[in-house]
Amino acid sequence: MQGRSESNVLIVGGGIIGALSALFLAQSGLQVSLLDRRFMGQESSWAGGGIISPLYPWRYSSAVTALAGWSQGFYPDLGVSLERETGIDPQVHATGLYWLDLEDEALALAWAGREGRVLLQPGMAEVHKTLPVLGDGFAKALHMPGVANVRNPRLLKALRCALAQKANVTVHEGSEVTGFIQQGGRVCGVRTGQGELRAERVLLASGAWSGELLATLGLNLPVVPVKGQMILYKCAEDFLPAMVLAKGRYAIPRKDGHILIGSTLEHAGFDKTPTEVALASLKTSAQELLPALADAEVVGHWAGLRPGSPEGIPFIGEVPEYPGLWLNCGHYRNGLVLAPASCELLKNLMLGESPIVDPAPYAPAGRLG
């Protein structure tokens, strides 16, 4: 691909943010090239839990709340449209979510009141009736009906298939970007191990790796890798009817009875090696939440790298010091839930459309070192 200029937009990173950005821009008629250093969707997007809500939404700023709320409304239709186009069901699964023994319950209820969200206070007898496999020892609960989870590996598989069907999208896997090309005061392409690729605009959506690429331009993006480990059990399909969160750990039921337990928060650089210490800790949490899992087999254990950012507020927009270079990265723990709104906002800004939310909190201007 030496020196080719084939795209209106070149996207660096094939996770949920890069893939959904590519889909939205392609649906608007742009020619899109998407590059991934390995395979699409195999890093943080694959490794996450897929809860379509921040774990504790009341602990985030209005900037995160705005993106999450828009995305939550968008996900059901996204799942339907992707299954119709590709035959792959991303399994947007509305189960509701229970929080147990929250220390900041009053803040949660106040947030729900301000945001107009339904947040119930069921008694523990009612909770145990709904969730008979729940462990004893929990004193109080909050319940938000309707919260969904998405089966993220299937979501990424469906997006990959949808992009492959579009004549105006080209995907380059196994293509690691090593730097940016500048010409006439603008960023106009990237350098890769296979040569140069040029475009009118370059979008950086490389998650935890975005900071390394921006550093080649002398910019300091405050996005760092934060390791998260998870484990997976296989149970009966009706084992757990709702998501449960206690003491920072969660259980997520899939439609086929798989139960995800997560997650650790570790600052270990770019090391993704699963550890025995984390396995033991996650199993302890799992059995405290759902004692029957003591007799279940762990069928999966993996780690991923979240793109940690200040307050979890992503960077979305053009880099003023480098016209032609755009960012959509730094979503920290909420990449999957914030993705639809982040990518729609990115498209709005790129195409001069009316933005779905105020873009100011996410603008790179003044937030890069």
mmCIF file of C-alpha atoms in Angstrom:
data_model
loop_
_atom_site.group_PDB
_atom_site.id
_atom_site.type_symbol
_atom_site.label_atom_id
_atom_site.label_comp_id
_atom_site.label_asym_id
_atom_site.label_seq_id
_atom_site.Cartn_x
_atom_site.Cartn_y
_atom_site.Cartn_z
ATOM 1 C CA MET A 1 0.000 0.000 0.000
ATOM 2 C CA GLN A 2 2.996 2.236 -0.589
ATOM 3 C CA GLY A 3 1.943 5.882 -0.907
ATOM 4 C CA ARG A 4 -1.688 5.206 -1.737
ATOM 5 C CA SER A 5 -4.352 7.855 -1.125
ATOM 6 C CA GLU A 6 -7.639 6.032 -1.049
ATOM 7 C CA SER A 7 -9.703 7.387 1.825
ATOM 8 C CA ASN A 8 -11.561 10.368 3.140
ATOM 9 C CA VAL A 9 -10.797 9.007 6.616
ATOM 10 C CA LEU A 10 -8.120 6.622 7.829
ATOM 11 C CA ILE A 11 -8.872 5.053 11.225
ATOM 12 C CA VAL A 12 -6.080 3.687 13.420
ATOM 13 C CA GLY A 13 -7.494 1.019 15.741
ATOM 14 C CA GLY A 14 -10.049 -1.718 15.124
ATOM 15 C CA GLY A 15 -11.742 -2.005 18.512
ATOM 16 C CA ILE A 16 -15.327 -0.977 19.214
ATOM 17 C CA ILE A 17 -14.518 2.742 18.856
ATOM 18 C CA GLY A 18 -12.633 2.397 15.572
ATOM 19 C CA ALA A 19 -15.078 -0.109 14.084
ATOM 20 C CA LEU A 20 -18.211 1.834 14.986
ATOM 21 C CA SER A 21 -16.618 5.102 13.807
ATOM 22 C CA ALA A 22 -15.875 3.361 10.508
ATOM 23 C CA LEU A 23 -19.452 2.120 10.212
ATOM 24 C CA PHE A 24 -21.058 5.495 10.931
ATOM 25 C CA LEU A 25 -18.703 7.376 8.569
ATOM 26 C CA ALA A 26 -19.172 4.794 5.823
ATOM 27 C CA GLN A 27 -22.944 4.984 6.204
ATOM 28 C CA SER A 28 -22.565 8.723 5.569
ATOM 29 C CA GLY A 29 -20.861 7.978 2.256
ATOM 30 C CA LEU A 30 -17.196 8.487 3.137
ATOM 31 C CA GLN A 31 -14.391 6.268 1.901
ATOM 32 C CA VAL A 32 -12.895 4.706 5.037
ATOM 33 C CA SER A 33 -9.723 2.725 5.677
ATOM 34 C CA LEU A 34 -9.373 0.993 9.042
ATOM 35 C CA LEU A 35 -6.011 -0.275 10.300
ATOM 36 C CA ASP A 36 -5.366 -2.621 13.199
ATOM 37 C CA ARG A 37 -1.952 -3.773 14.332
ATOM 38 C CA ARG A 38 -3.300 -7.292 14.904
ATOM 39 C CA PHE A 39 -6.932 -8.344 14.414
ATOM 40 C CA MET A 40 -10.074 -6.239 14.770
ATOM 41 C CA GLY A 41 -11.671 -6.195 18.204
ATOM 42 C CA GLN A 42 -9.210 -8.535 19.924
ATOM 43 C CA GLU A 43 -7.974 -6.175 22.665
ATOM 44 C CA SER A 44 -9.969 -4.227 25.268
ATOM 45 C CA SER A 45 -13.247 -4.449 23.325
ATOM 46 C CA TRP A 46 -13.147 -8.235 23.335
ATOM 47 C CA ALA A 47 -12.021 -8.493 26.960
ATOM 48 C CA GLY A 48 -14.674 -6.300 28.584
ATOM 49 C CA GLY A 49 -17.918 -7.299 30.264
ATOM 50 C CA GLY A 50 -20.321 -5.418 28.029
ATOM 51 C CA ILE A 51 -22.555 -3.795 30.647
ATOM 52 C CA ILE A 52 -24.391 -1.001 28.830
ATOM 53 C CA SER A 53 -24.025 1.327 31.793
ATOM 54 C CA PRO A 54 -21.152 2.727 33.804
ATOM 55 C CA LEU A 55 -20.710 0.509 36.866
ATOM 56 C CA TYR A 56 -21.613 3.398 39.165
ATOM 57 C CA PRO A 57 -23.154 6.054 36.879
ATOM 58 C CA TRP A 58 -23.702 8.582 39.666
ATOM 59 C CA ARG A 59 -19.934 8.773 40.302
ATOM 60 C CA TYR A 60 -19.224 10.206 36.852
ATOM 61 C CA SER A 61 -19.460 13.700 35.425
ATOM 62 C CA SER A 62 -22.295 14.912 33.250
ATOM 63 C CA ALA A 63 -19.987 14.481 30.246
ATOM 64 C CA VAL A 64 -19.928 10.700 30.725
ATOM 65 C CA THR A 65 -23.633 10.593 31.646
ATOM 66 C CA ALA A 66 -24.602 12.371 28.426
ATOM 67 C CA LEU A 67 -22.783 9.861 26.207
ATOM 68 C CA ALA A 68 -23.984 6.859 28.225
ATOM 69 C CA GLY A 69 -27.628 7.928 28.100
ATOM 70 C CA TRP A 70 -27.596 8.397 24.318
ATOM 71 C CA SER A 71 -25.857 5.065 23.778
ATOM 72 C CA GLN A 72 -28.253 3.154 26.020
ATOM 73 C CA GLY A 73 -31.131 4.309 23.855
ATOM 74 C CA PHE A 74 -29.261 3.393 20.659
ATOM 75 C CA TYR A 75 -28.036 -0.110 21.486
ATOM 76 C CA PRO A 76 -31.273 -2.106 20.964
ATOM 77 C CA ASP A 77 -31.658 -0.853 17.397
ATOM 78 C CA LEU A 78 -27.932 -1.354 16.750
ATOM 79 C CA GLY A 79 -28.217 -4.999 17.790
ATOM 80 C CA VAL A 80 -31.251 -5.549 15.553
ATOM 81 C CA SER A 81 -29.695 -3.827 12.532
ATOM 82 C CA LEU A 82 -26.402 -5.697 12.828
ATOM 83 C CA GLU A 83 -28.151 -9.052 13.100
ATOM 84 C CA ARG A 84 -30.299 -8.217 10.072
ATOM 85 C CA GLU A 85 -27.245 -7.185 8.019
ATOM 86 C CA THR A 86 -24.844 -9.933 9.094
ATOM 87 C CA GLY A 87 -26.805 -12.800 10.632
ATOM 88 C CA ILE A 88 -24.759 -12.366 13.833
ATOM 89 C CA ASP A 89 -26.742 -11.472 16.966
ATOM 90 C CA PRO A 90 -24.725 -9.234 19.342
ATOM 91 C CA GLN A 91 -27.180 -10.281 22.086
ATOM 92 C CA VAL A 92 -28.216 -6.952 23.576
ATOM 93 C CA HIS A 93 -29.697 -8.571 26.683
ATOM 94 C CA ALA A 94 -31.857 -6.416 28.991
ATOM 95 C CA THR A 95 -31.628 -7.998 32.450
ATOM 96 C CA GLY A 96 -31.612 -5.076 34.856
ATOM 97 C CA LEU A 97 -28.848 -4.467 37.393
ATOM 98 C CA TYR A 98 -28.732 -4.844 41.176
ATOM 99 C CA TRP A 99 -26.246 -2.971 43.369
ATOM 100 C CA LEU A 100 -25.725 -4.449 46.831
ATOM 101 C CA ASP A 101 -24.620 -2.685 50.024
ATOM 102 C CA LEU A 102 -23.654 0.604 48.398
ATOM 103 C CA GLU A 103 -21.848 3.086 50.618
ATOM 104 C CA ASP A 104 -23.128 6.028 48.544
ATOM 105 C CA GLU A 105 -26.729 4.929 48.123
ATOM 106 C CA ALA A 106 -28.041 8.436 48.828
ATOM 107 C CA LEU A 107 -25.892 9.856 46.018
ATOM 108 C CA ALA A 108 -27.206 7.180 43.668
ATOM 109 C CA LEU A 109 -30.824 7.987 44.477
ATOM 110 C CA ALA A 110 -30.210 11.725 44.122
ATOM 111 C CA TRP A 111 -28.563 11.149 40.733
ATOM 112 C CA ALA A 112 -31.503 9.045 39.566
ATOM 113 C CA GLY A 113 -33.898 11.777 40.603
ATOM 114 C CA ARG A 114 -31.969 14.447 38.685
ATOM 115 C CA GLU A 115 -31.589 12.301 35.591
ATOM 116 C CA GLY A 116 -35.134 10.936 35.595
ATOM 117 C CA ARG A 117 -33.908 7.340 35.899
ATOM 118 C CA VAL A 118 -35.864 4.592 37.624
ATOM 119 C CA LEU A 119 -33.850 3.348 40.589
ATOM 120 C CA LEU A 120 -35.753 1.113 42.993
ATOM 121 C CA GLN A 121 -35.064 0.111 46.619
ATOM 122 C CA PRO A 122 -36.355 -3.453 46.923
ATOM 123 C CA GLY A 123 -36.210 -5.273 50.235
ATOM 124 C CA MET A 124 -33.726 -8.120 50.482
ATOM 125 C CA ALA A 125 -36.517 -10.699 50.686
ATOM 126 C CA GLU A 126 -37.735 -9.538 47.293
ATOM 127 C CA VAL A 127 -34.188 -9.543 45.908
ATOM 128 C CA HIS A 128 -33.602 -13.137 47.047
ATOM 129 C CA LYS A 129 -36.916 -14.166 45.515
ATOM 130 C CA THR A 130 -35.823 -12.709 42.178
ATOM 131 C CA LEU A 131 -32.207 -13.944 42.551
ATOM 132 C CA PRO A 132 -32.411 -17.187 44.536
ATOM 133 C CA VAL A 133 -28.738 -17.998 43.858
ATOM 134 C CA LEU A 134 -27.571 -14.774 45.557
ATOM 135 C CA GLY A 135 -25.408 -15.219 48.626
ATOM 136 C CA ASP A 136 -26.512 -14.297 52.147
ATOM 137 C CA GLY A 137 -25.008 -11.447 54.109
ATOM 138 C CA PHE A 138 -26.103 -8.515 51.967
ATOM 139 C CA ALA A 139 -28.168 -5.915 53.802
ATOM 140 C CA LYS A 140 -29.612 -3.623 51.126
ATOM 141 C CA ALA A 141 -30.017 -3.241 47.390
ATOM 142 C CA LEU A 142 -30.776 -0.810 44.610
ATOM 143 C CA HIS A 143 -32.256 -2.037 41.341
ATOM 144 C CA MET A 144 -32.326 -0.383 37.927
ATOM 145 C CA PRO A 145 -34.665 -2.250 35.588
ATOM 146 C CA GLY A 146 -33.913 -2.505 31.902
ATOM 147 C CA VAL A 147 -30.127 -2.139 32.027
ATOM 148 C CA ALA A 148 -28.705 -4.361 29.299
ATOM 149 C CA ASN A 149 -25.449 -6.061 28.486
ATOM 150 C CA VAL A 150 -24.055 -6.798 25.053
ATOM 151 C CA ARG A 151 -22.035 -9.892 24.171
ATOM 152 C CA ASN A 152 -19.019 -7.884 23.092
ATOM 153 C CA PRO A 153 -17.106 -10.568 21.137
ATOM 154 C CA ARG A 154 -20.214 -11.119 19.016
ATOM 155 C CA LEU A 155 -20.729 -7.377 18.655
ATOM 156 C CA LEU A 156 -17.207 -6.991 17.284
ATOM 157 C CA LYS A 157 -17.678 -9.997 14.999
ATOM 158 C CA ALA A 158 -20.894 -8.475 13.631
ATOM 159 C CA LEU A 159 -19.227 -5.092 13.085
ATOM 160 C CA ARG A 160 -16.323 -6.735 11.285
ATOM 161 C CA CYS A 161 -18.776 -8.537 9.015
ATOM 162 C CA ALA A 162 -20.831 -5.377 8.392
ATOM 163 C CA LEU A 163 -17.716 -3.413 7.402
ATOM 164 C CA ALA A 164 -16.574 -6.204 5.086
ATOM 165 C CA GLN A 165 -19.858 -5.868 3.200
ATOM 166 C CA LYS A 166 -19.311 -2.162 2.454
ATOM 167 C CA ALA A 167 -17.591 -1.240 -0.808
ATOM 168 C CA ASN A 168 -16.400 2.067 0.692
ATOM 169 C CA VAL A 169 -14.533 0.423 3.611
ATOM 170 C CA THR A 170 -11.085 -1.178 3.453
ATOM 171 C CA VAL A 171 -9.740 -3.048 6.478
ATOM 172 C CA HIS A 172 -5.990 -3.615 6.941
ATOM 173 C CA GLU A 173 -5.313 -6.113 9.739
ATOM 174 C CA GLY A 174 -1.770 -6.889 10.856
ATOM 175 C CA SER A 175 -0.799 -3.330 9.960
ATOM 176 C CA GLU A 176 0.943 -1.515 12.799
ATOM 177 C CA VAL A 177 1.172 2.261 12.539
ATOM 178 C CA THR A 178 4.572 3.666 13.475
ATOM 179 C CA GLY A 179 4.046 7.383 12.838
ATOM 180 C CA PHE A 180 2.124 10.115 11.085
ATOM 181 C CA ILE A 181 2.720 11.820 7.729
ATOM 182 C CA GLN A 182 2.479 15.602 7.597
ATOM 183 C CA GLN A 183 2.230 17.799 4.542
ATOM 184 C CA GLY A 184 1.269 21.438 4.111
ATOM 185 C CA GLY A 185 0.718 21.873 7.845
ATOM 186 C CA ARG A 186 -1.705 18.957 8.052
ATOM 187 C CA VAL A 187 -1.624 15.316 9.095
ATOM 188 C CA CYS A 188 -2.392 13.465 5.881
ATOM 189 C CA GLY A 189 -1.557 9.823 6.547
ATOM 190 C CA VAL A 190 0.364 7.227 8.500
ATOM 191 C CA ARG A 191 3.474 5.114 8.180
ATOM 192 C CA THR A 192 3.190 1.369 8.656
ATOM 193 C CA GLY A 193 5.455 -1.638 8.310
ATOM 194 C CA GLN A 194 3.891 -2.184 4.878
ATOM 195 C CA GLY A 195 4.423 1.386 3.689
ATOM 196 C CA GLU A 196 2.568 4.692 3.772
ATOM 197 C CA LEU A 197 -1.178 5.222 3.614
ATOM 198 C CA ARG A 198 -2.687 8.653 3.064
ATOM 199 C CA ALA A 199 -6.087 10.179 3.673
ATOM 200 C CA GLU A 200 -7.776 13.544 4.053
ATOM 201 C CA ARG A 201 -8.193 12.904 7.789
ATOM 202 C CA VAL A 202 -6.650 10.467 10.255
ATOM 203 C CA LEU A 203 -8.654 9.251 13.258
ATOM 204 C CA LEU A 204 -6.727 7.795 16.193
ATOM 205 C CA ALA A 205 -8.857 5.224 18.033
ATOM 206 C CA SER A 206 -6.178 2.959 19.464
ATOM 207 C CA GLY A 207 -7.365 2.766 23.066
ATOM 208 C CA ALA A 208 -4.555 2.281 25.569
ATOM 209 C CA TRP A 209 -1.978 2.503 22.764
ATOM 210 C CA SER A 210 -3.099 5.962 21.565
ATOM 211 C CA GLY A 211 -0.663 7.824 23.816
ATOM 212 C CA GLU A 212 2.344 6.048 22.328
ATOM 213 C CA LEU A 213 1.388 7.176 18.825
ATOM 214 C CA LEU A 214 0.676 10.767 19.842
ATOM 215 C CA ALA A 215 4.054 10.886 21.570
ATOM 216 C CA THR A 216 5.661 10.629 18.116
ATOM 217 C CA LEU A 217 4.263 14.134 17.526
ATOM 218 C CA GLY A 218 5.510 15.423 20.879
ATOM 219 C CA LEU A 219 2.018 15.367 22.396
ATOM 220 C CA ASN A 220 1.238 13.945 25.838
ATOM 221 C CA LEU A 221 -2.117 12.161 25.876
ATOM 222 C CA PRO A 222 -3.012 11.262 29.476
ATOM 223 C CA VAL A 223 -4.250 7.779 28.570
ATOM 224 C CA VAL A 224 -2.549 4.817 30.238
ATOM 225 C CA PRO A 225 -3.162 1.053 30.178
ATOM 226 C CA VAL A 226 -5.141 -0.276 33.144
ATOM 227 C CA LYS A 227 -5.225 -4.060 33.261
ATOM 228 C CA GLY A 228 -8.464 -5.856 33.989
ATOM 229 C CA GLN A 229 -8.824 -9.596 34.536
ATOM 230 C CA MET A 230 -12.065 -11.561 34.276
ATOM 231 C CA ILE A 231 -13.252 -15.135 34.622
ATOM 232 C CA LEU A 232 -16.079 -17.035 32.962
ATOM 233 C CA TYR A 233 -18.327 -19.826 34.243
ATOM 234 C CA LYS A 234 -20.869 -21.923 32.335
ATOM 235 C CA CYS A 235 -24.146 -22.482 34.153
ATOM 236 C CA ALA A 236 -27.755 -23.242 33.277
ATOM 237 C CA GLU A 237 -29.423 -20.646 31.081
ATOM 238 C CA ASP A 238 -31.761 -19.549 33.894
ATOM 239 C CA PHE A 239 -29.089 -19.559 36.630
ATOM 240 C CA LEU A 240 -28.877 -15.773 37.039
ATOM 241 C CA PRO A 241 -31.687 -13.562 35.655
ATOM 242 C CA ALA A 242 -30.053 -10.167 36.313
ATOM 243 C CA MET A 243 -26.663 -8.495 36.634
ATOM 244 C CA VAL A 244 -25.349 -8.065 40.184
ATOM 245 C CA LEU A 245 -22.658 -5.720 41.497
ATOM 246 C CA ALA A 246 -21.159 -5.679 44.994
ATOM 247 C CA LYS A 247 -17.855 -4.454 46.446
ATOM 248 C CA GLY A 248 -16.616 -3.365 43.026
ATOM 249 C CA ARG A 249 -17.096 -6.803 41.432
ATOM 250 C CA TYR A 250 -19.901 -7.854 39.120
ATOM 251 C CA ALA A 251 -21.641 -10.908 37.688
ATOM 252 C CA ILE A 252 -23.036 -10.664 34.155
ATOM 253 C CA PRO A 253 -25.342 -13.369 32.764
ATOM 254 C CA ARG A 254 -25.259 -14.162 29.034
ATOM 255 C CA LYS A 255 -28.300 -15.624 27.308
ATOM 256 C CA ASP A 256 -26.753 -19.114 27.125
ATOM 257 C CA GLY A 257 -25.874 -19.326 30.825
ATOM 258 C CA HIS A 258 -22.295 -18.113 30.717
ATOM 259 C CA ILE A 259 -21.561 -15.943 33.758
ATOM 260 C CA LEU A 260 -18.831 -13.310 33.582
ATOM 261 C CA ILE A 261 -17.150 -12.231 36.823
ATOM 262 C CA GLY A 262 -14.980 -9.103 36.838
ATOM 263 C CA SER A 263 -12.881 -7.236 37.180
ATOM 264 C CA THR A 264 -9.499 -6.286 38.574
ATOM 265 C CA LEU A 265 -7.942 -2.827 38.257
ATOM 266 C CA GLU A 266 -4.166 -3.121 37.868
ATOM 267 C CA HIS A 267 -1.472 -0.715 36.756
ATOM 268 C CA ALA A 268 0.972 -3.112 35.126
ATOM 269 C CA GLY A 269 1.930 -1.314 31.935
ATOM 270 C CA PHE A 270 1.117 -3.246 28.772
ATOM 271 C CA ASP A 271 1.353 -6.662 30.459
ATOM 272 C CA LYS A 272 -1.821 -8.665 29.773
ATOM 273 C CA THR A 273 -0.750 -11.906 31.436
ATOM 274 C CA PRO A 274 -3.530 -13.480 33.550
ATOM 275 C CA THR A 275 -2.325 -14.198 37.096
ATOM 276 C CA GLU A 276 -3.138 -16.803 39.729
ATOM 277 C CA VAL A 277 -3.568 -14.065 42.333
ATOM 278 C CA ALA A 278 -6.311 -12.428 40.294
ATOM 279 C CA LEU A 279 -7.931 -15.789 39.564
ATOM 280 C CA ALA A 280 -8.166 -16.551 43.276
ATOM 281 C CA SER A 281 -9.520 -13.086 44.058
ATOM 282 C CA LEU A 282 -12.162 -13.255 41.312
ATOM 283 C CA LYS A 283 -13.264 -16.743 42.382
ATOM 284 C CA THR A 284 -13.648 -15.513 45.971
ATOM 285 C CA SER A 285 -15.800 -12.603 44.770
ATOM 286 C CA ALA A 286 -17.826 -14.926 42.545
ATOM 287 C CA GLN A 287 -18.589 -17.320 45.377
ATOM 288 C CA GLU A 288 -19.470 -14.509 47.775
ATOM 289 C CA LEU A 289 -22.002 -13.198 45.257
ATOM 290 C CA LEU A 290 -23.223 -16.557 43.977
ATOM 291 C CA PRO A 291 -22.215 -19.426 46.301
ATOM 292 C CA ALA A 292 -23.271 -22.130 43.810
ATOM 293 C CA LEU A 293 -20.324 -21.104 41.620
ATOM 294 C CA ALA A 294 -18.063 -22.924 44.093
ATOM 295 C CA ASP A 295 -19.143 -26.097 42.295
ATOM 296 C CA ALA A 296 -18.927 -24.614 38.780
ATOM 297 C CA GLU A 297 -15.941 -24.822 36.462
ATOM 298 C CA VAL A 298 -14.026 -21.707 35.392
ATOM 299 C CA VAL A 299 -14.092 -22.055 31.599
ATOM 300 C CA GLY A 300 -12.219 -18.841 30.821
ATOM 301 C CA HIS A 301 -9.724 -16.425 32.402
ATOM 302 C CA TRP A 302 -8.240 -13.486 30.526
ATOM 303 C CA ALA A 303 -6.988 -9.927 30.815
ATOM 304 C CA GLY A 304 -7.403 -6.760 28.775
ATOM 305 C CA LEU A 305 -6.040 -3.221 28.894
ATOM 306 C CA ARG A 306 -8.451 -0.372 29.464
ATOM 307 C CA PRO A 307 -7.502 3.094 28.150
ATOM 308 C CA GLY A 308 -7.371 4.903 31.493
ATOM 309 C CA SER A 309 -8.079 8.644 31.271
ATOM 310 C CA PRO A 310 -8.709 11.530 33.717
ATOM 311 C CA GLU A 311 -12.266 11.156 35.108
ATOM 312 C CA GLY A 312 -12.985 8.658 32.320
ATOM 313 C CA ILE A 313 -13.845 11.460 29.893
ATOM 314 C CA PRO A 314 -12.846 10.475 26.353
ATOM 315 C CA PHE A 315 -11.013 12.650 23.846
ATOM 316 C CA ILE A 316 -13.238 13.281 20.828
ATOM 317 C CA GLY A 317 -12.437 15.821 18.124
ATOM 318 C CA GLU A 318 -9.666 17.334 16.021
ATOM 319 C CA VAL A 319 -6.248 18.056 17.528
ATOM 320 C CA PRO A 320 -5.831 21.822 17.039
ATOM 321 C CA GLU A 321 -2.028 21.672 16.860
ATOM 322 C CA TYR A 322 -2.210 19.091 14.067
ATOM 323 C CA PRO A 323 -5.084 19.770 11.647
ATOM 324 C CA GLY A 324 -6.293 16.613 9.968
ATOM 325 C CA LEU A 325 -5.626 14.490 13.066
ATOM 326 C CA TRP A 326 -8.697 13.453 15.042
ATOM 327 C CA LEU A 327 -9.092 11.555 18.309
ATOM 328 C CA ASN A 328 -11.724 9.155 19.611
ATOM 329 C CA CYS A 329 -10.003 7.466 22.553
ATOM 330 C CA GLY A 330 -9.569 7.383 26.327
ATOM 331 C CA HIS A 331 -12.917 5.844 27.340
ATOM 332 C CA TYR A 332 -11.390 4.003 30.331
ATOM 333 C CA ARG A 333 -13.919 1.515 31.791
ATOM 334 C CA ASN A 334 -16.808 2.587 29.562
ATOM 335 C CA GLY A 335 -15.704 2.001 25.981
ATOM 336 C CA LEU A 336 -18.574 -0.321 25.111
ATOM 337 C CA VAL A 337 -21.323 1.743 26.710
ATOM 338 C CA LEU A 338 -20.034 5.078 25.387
ATOM 339 C CA ALA A 339 -19.117 3.846 21.901
ATOM 340 C CA PRO A 340 -22.307 4.616 19.934
ATOM 341 C CA ALA A 341 -22.573 8.185 21.228
ATOM 342 C CA SER A 342 -18.820 8.811 20.959
ATOM 343 C CA CYS A 343 -18.754 7.650 17.353
ATOM 344 C CA GLU A 344 -21.905 9.548 16.426
ATOM 345 C CA LEU A 345 -20.451 12.720 17.977
ATOM 346 C CA LEU A 346 -17.181 12.167 16.125
ATOM 347 C CA LYS A 347 -19.126 11.855 12.865
ATOM 348 C CA ASN A 348 -21.139 14.987 13.689
ATOM 349 C CA LEU A 349 -17.979 17.011 14.225
ATOM 350 C CA MET A 350 -16.167 15.603 11.198
ATOM 351 C CA LEU A 351 -19.086 16.236 8.837
ATOM 352 C CA GLY A 352 -20.251 19.550 10.290
ATOM 353 C CA GLU A 353 -23.540 18.129 11.570
ATOM 354 C CA SER A 354 -25.440 19.311 14.630
ATOM 355 C CA PRO A 355 -23.810 17.446 17.547
ATOM 356 C CA ILE A 356 -25.914 15.038 19.606
ATOM 357 C CA VAL A 357 -24.376 16.428 22.824
ATOM 358 C CA ASP A 358 -22.255 19.449 23.694
ATOM 359 C CA PRO A 359 -18.817 18.511 22.322
ATOM 360 C CA ALA A 360 -16.843 20.878 24.564
ATOM 361 C CA PRO A 361 -16.013 18.462 27.443
ATOM 362 C CA TYR A 362 -14.417 15.971 25.049
ATOM 363 C CA ALA A 363 -12.441 18.370 22.873
ATOM 364 C CA PRO A 364 -8.686 17.646 22.767
ATOM 365 C CA ALA A 365 -7.922 21.382 22.887
ATOM 366 C CA GLY A 366 -6.293 22.238 26.223
ATOM 367 C CA ARG A 367 -6.305 18.606 27.404
ATOM 368 C CA LEU A 368 -3.038 17.430 25.824
ATOM 369 C CA GLY A 369 0.373 18.067 27.262
#
